[in-house]
Coordinates of C-alpha atoms in Angstrom, one line a residue:
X232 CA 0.0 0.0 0.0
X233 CA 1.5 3.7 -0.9
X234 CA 1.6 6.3 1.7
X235 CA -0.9 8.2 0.2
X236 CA -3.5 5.6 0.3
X237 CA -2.2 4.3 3.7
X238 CA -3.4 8.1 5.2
X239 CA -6.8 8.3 3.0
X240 CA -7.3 4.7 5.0
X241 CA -6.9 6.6 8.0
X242 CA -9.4 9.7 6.6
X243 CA -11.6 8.8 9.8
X244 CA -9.3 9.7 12.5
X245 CA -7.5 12.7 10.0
X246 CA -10.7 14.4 10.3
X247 CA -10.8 17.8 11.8
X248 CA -13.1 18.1 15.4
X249 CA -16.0 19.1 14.1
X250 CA -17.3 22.6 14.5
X251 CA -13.3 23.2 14.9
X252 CA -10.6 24.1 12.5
X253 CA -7.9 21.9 11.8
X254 CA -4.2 23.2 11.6
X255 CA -2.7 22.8 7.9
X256 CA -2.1 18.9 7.0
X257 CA -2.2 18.3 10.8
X258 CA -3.9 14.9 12.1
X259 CA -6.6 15.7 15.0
X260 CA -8.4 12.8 16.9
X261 CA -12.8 13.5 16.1
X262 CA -14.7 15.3 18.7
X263 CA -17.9 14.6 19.8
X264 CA -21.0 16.3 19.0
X265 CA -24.1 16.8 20.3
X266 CA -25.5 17.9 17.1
X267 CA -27.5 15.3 15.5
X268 CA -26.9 16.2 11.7
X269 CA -23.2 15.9 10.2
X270 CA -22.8 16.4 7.2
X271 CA -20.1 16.1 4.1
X272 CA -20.4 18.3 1.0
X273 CA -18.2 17.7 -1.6
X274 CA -17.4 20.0 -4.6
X275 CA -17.1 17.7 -7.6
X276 CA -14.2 19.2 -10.0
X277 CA -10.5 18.8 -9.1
X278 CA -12.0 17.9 -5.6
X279 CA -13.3 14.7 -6.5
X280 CA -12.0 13.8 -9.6
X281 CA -9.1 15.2 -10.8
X282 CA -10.8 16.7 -14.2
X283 CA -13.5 19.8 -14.9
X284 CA -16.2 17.3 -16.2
X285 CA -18.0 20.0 -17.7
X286 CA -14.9 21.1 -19.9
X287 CA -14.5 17.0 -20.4
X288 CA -17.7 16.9 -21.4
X289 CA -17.4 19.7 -24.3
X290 CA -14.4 17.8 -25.1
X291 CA -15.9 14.6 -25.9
X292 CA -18.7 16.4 -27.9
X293 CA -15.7 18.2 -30.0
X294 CA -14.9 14.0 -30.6
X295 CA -18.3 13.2 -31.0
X296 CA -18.6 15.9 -33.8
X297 CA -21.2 17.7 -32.3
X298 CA -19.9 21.0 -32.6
X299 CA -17.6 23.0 -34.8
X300 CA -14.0 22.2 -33.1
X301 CA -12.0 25.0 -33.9
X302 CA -15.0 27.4 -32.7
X303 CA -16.0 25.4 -29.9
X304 CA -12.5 24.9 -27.9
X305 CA -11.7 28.1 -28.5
X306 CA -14.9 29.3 -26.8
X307 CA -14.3 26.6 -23.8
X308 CA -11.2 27.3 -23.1
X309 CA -11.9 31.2 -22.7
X310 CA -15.1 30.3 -20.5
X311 CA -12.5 27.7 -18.3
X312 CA -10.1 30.9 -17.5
X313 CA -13.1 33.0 -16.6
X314 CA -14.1 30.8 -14.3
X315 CA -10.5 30.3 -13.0
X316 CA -10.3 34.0 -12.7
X317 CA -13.7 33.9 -11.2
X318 CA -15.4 36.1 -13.6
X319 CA -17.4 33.3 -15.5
X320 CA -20.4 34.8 -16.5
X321 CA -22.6 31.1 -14.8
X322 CA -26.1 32.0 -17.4
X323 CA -23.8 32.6 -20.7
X324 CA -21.5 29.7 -20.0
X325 CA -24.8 27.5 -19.6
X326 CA -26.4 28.1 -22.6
X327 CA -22.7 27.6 -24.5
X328 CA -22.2 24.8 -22.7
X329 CA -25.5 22.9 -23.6
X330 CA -26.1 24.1 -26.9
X331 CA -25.2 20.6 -28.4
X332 CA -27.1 18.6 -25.5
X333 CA -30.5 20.6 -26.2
X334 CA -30.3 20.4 -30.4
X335 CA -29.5 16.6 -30.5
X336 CA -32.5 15.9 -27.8
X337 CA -33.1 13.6 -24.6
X338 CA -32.3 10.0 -26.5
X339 CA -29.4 10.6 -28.0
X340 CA -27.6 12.8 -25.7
X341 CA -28.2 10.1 -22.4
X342 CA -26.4 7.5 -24.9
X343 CA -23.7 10.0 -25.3
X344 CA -23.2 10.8 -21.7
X345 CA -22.7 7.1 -21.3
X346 CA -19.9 6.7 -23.6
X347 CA -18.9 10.2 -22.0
X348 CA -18.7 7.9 -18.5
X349 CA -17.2 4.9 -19.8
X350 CA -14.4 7.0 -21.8
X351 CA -13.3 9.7 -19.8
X352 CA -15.3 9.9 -16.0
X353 CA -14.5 6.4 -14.7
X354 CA -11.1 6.3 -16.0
X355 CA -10.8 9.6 -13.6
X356 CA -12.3 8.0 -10.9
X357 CA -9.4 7.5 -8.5
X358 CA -9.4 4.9 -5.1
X359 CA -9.1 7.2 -2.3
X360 CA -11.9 9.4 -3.2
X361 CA -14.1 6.7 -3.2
X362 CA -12.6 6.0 0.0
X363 CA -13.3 9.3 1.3
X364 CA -16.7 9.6 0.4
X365 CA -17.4 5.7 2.0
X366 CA -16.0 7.0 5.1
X367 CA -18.3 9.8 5.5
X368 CA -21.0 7.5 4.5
X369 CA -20.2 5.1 7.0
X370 CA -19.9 7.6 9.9
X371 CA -23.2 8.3 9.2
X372 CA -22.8 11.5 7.9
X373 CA -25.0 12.7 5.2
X374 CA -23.0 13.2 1.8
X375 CA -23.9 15.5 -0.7
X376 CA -21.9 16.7 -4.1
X377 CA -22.3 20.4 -4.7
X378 CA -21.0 21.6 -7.9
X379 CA -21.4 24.6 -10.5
X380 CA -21.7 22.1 -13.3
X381 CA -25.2 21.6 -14.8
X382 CA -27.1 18.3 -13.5
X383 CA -26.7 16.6 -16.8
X384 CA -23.3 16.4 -16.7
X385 CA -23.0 15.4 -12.8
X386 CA -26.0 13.4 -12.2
X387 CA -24.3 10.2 -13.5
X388 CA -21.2 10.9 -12.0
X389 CA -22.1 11.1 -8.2
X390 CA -24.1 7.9 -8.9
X391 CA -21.0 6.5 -9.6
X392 CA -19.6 7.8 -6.4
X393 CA -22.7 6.7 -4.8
X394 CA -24.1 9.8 -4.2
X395 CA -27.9 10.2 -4.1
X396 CA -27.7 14.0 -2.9
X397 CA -27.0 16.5 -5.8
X398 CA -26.9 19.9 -5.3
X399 CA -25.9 20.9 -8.8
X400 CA -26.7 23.9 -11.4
X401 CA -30.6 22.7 -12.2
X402 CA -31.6 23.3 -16.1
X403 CA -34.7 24.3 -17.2
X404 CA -37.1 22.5 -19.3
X405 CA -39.2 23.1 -22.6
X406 CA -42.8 23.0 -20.7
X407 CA -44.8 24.7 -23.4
X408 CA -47.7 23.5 -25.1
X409 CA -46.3 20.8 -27.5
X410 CA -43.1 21.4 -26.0
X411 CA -40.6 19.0 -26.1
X412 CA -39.8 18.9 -22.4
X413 CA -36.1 18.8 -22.9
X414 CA -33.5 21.3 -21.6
X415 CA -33.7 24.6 -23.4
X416 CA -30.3 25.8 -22.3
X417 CA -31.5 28.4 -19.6
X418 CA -31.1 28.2 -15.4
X419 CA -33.8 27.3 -13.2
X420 CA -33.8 28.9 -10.1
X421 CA -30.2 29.7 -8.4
X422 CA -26.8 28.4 -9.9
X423 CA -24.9 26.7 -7.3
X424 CA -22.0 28.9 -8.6
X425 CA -19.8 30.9 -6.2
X426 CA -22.4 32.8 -3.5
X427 CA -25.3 30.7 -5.0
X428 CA -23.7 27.1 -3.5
X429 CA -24.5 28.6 -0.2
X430 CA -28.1 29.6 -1.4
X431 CA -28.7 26.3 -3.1
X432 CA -27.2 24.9 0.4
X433 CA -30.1 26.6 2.6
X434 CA -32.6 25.4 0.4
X435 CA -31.2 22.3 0.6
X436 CA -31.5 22.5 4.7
X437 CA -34.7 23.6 4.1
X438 CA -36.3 21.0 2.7
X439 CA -35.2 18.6 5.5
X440 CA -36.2 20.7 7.8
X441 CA -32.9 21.7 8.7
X442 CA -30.8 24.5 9.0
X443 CA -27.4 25.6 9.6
X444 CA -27.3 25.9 13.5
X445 CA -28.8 22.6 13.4
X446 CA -26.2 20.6 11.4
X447 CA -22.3 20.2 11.0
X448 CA -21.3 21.0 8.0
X449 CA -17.6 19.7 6.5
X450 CA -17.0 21.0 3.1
X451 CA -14.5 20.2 0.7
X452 CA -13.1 22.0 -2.4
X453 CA -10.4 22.9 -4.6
X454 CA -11.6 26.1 -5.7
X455 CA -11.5 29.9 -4.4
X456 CA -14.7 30.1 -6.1
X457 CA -16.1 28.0 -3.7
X458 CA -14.9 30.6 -0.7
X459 CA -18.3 31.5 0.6
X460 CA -19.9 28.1 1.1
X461 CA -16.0 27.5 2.5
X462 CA -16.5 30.2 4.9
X463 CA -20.3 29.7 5.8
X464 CA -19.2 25.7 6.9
X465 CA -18.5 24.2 9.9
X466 CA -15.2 22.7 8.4
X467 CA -13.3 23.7 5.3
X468 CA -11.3 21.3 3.4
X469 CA -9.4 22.7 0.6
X470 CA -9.1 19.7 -1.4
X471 CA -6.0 19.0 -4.2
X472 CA -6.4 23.4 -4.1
X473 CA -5.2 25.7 -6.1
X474 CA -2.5 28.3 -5.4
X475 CA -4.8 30.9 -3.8
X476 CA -6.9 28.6 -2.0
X477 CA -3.8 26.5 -0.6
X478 CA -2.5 30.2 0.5
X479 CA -5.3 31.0 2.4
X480 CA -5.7 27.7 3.9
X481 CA -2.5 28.1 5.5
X482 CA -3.1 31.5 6.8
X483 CA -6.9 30.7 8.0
X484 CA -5.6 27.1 9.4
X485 CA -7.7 25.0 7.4
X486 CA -7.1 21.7 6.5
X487 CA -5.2 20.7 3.3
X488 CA -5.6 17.8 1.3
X489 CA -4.4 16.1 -1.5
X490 CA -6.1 13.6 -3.0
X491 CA -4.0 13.6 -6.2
X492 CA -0.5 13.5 -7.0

């Protein structure tokens, strides 16, 4: 067994106290809580798997020959650095990003995302995420995956992790008369994109009756983007980060962790 997966077997008693910050790559023995609600949100990108699926997934159209290539990398690849940046435009990079998925219709495109799995996702699947999400699941903790990509993309993908909770960007539908009932390439209702993960969060809460004095709430990511639901848990995990996450994580004492090498 590596050293790397030798610690994520040990992710249980690695886990920051909850409700308590844990010093930068430091090992802290689990408090108890008498809260009755823990739960484990997961970002999805570079958190979970070490790819964007959403950029994957306009990749594989590009192979598919859905869309222009030249054009439509081009496009992508300015979109990616915008939301790297954090100045993506979440409604504009939608409608790009689905264009393709709403003109070749329901059948054809859930027969594409499977390929899209069996090609590219599961191959990017790696061990000790798995690992880490079974460990949350088997301390009873509620698991949820709450990503900026749209729910066509992820659905599939946190099945595979086996995920039932998806807090993801929710597309809407053609519901007209002699409409086709397929995904039009618009938003419904908040993006879980930057400030909106912690909106989609609440709602979330809501709906179980919940909220967020009642519940611990560890949350892992990779992304500055995903600084206000970071902020707003119980425990942050920056997760395989980026440079300016990693930075802050160290300043602010939060956990780091990399999953990937």
């Amino acid at each position: 067994m590596t050293e790397k997966k030798k610690a994520t077997a040990n992710l249980s008693a690695d886990r920051p106290p909850l409700g308590a910050r844990a010093p930068s790559g430091g090992s802290v023995v689990r408090a108890a809580t008498s809260v009755g609600v823990n739960i484990a949100l997961f970002d999805l990108d570079h958190t979970l798997i070490p790819i964007d699926s959403d950029y994957a997934w306009g990749e594989f159209t590009i192979q598919r020959g859905w869309v222009d290539p030249v054009a439509f990398k081009r496009q992508n690849d300015a979109f990616y650095a915008q939301y790297q940046a954090g100045t993506l435009d979440v409604h504009d990079y939608v409608r790009f990003a689905t264009e393709a998925v709403c003109k070749h219709g329901a059948t054809e495109s859930i027969a594409a995302h499977a390929d899209f799995m069996r090609a590219t996702v599961q191959k990017a699947i790696q061990p000790q995420a798995l690992e880490l999400v079974r460990q949350h699941q088997q301390a009873g903790d509620v698991v949820a995956i709450v990503t900026a990509t749209n729910e066509f993309v992820t659905r599939p993908i946190a099945q595979a992790f086996g995920v039932d909770e998806l807090i993801a960007v929710e597309l809407e539908r053609d519901g007209s008369v002699g409409g086709t009932g397929w995904f039009t390439g618009g938003i419904r209702g908040v993006p879980s994109f930057r400030e909106g993960k912690v909106t989609r969060v609440e709602q979330w809460l809501k709906m179980r009756g919940l909220d967020w004095e009642g519940v611990q709430i560890t949350f892992y990511s990779d992304s500055m983007n995903d600084l206000p639901l970071l902020e707003r848990a119980n425990v942050a995990v920056a997760t395989n980060p980026d440079a300016r996450l990693r930075a802050l994580a160290r300043e602010r004492g939060w956990r780091i962790l990399d999953l990937f090498s």
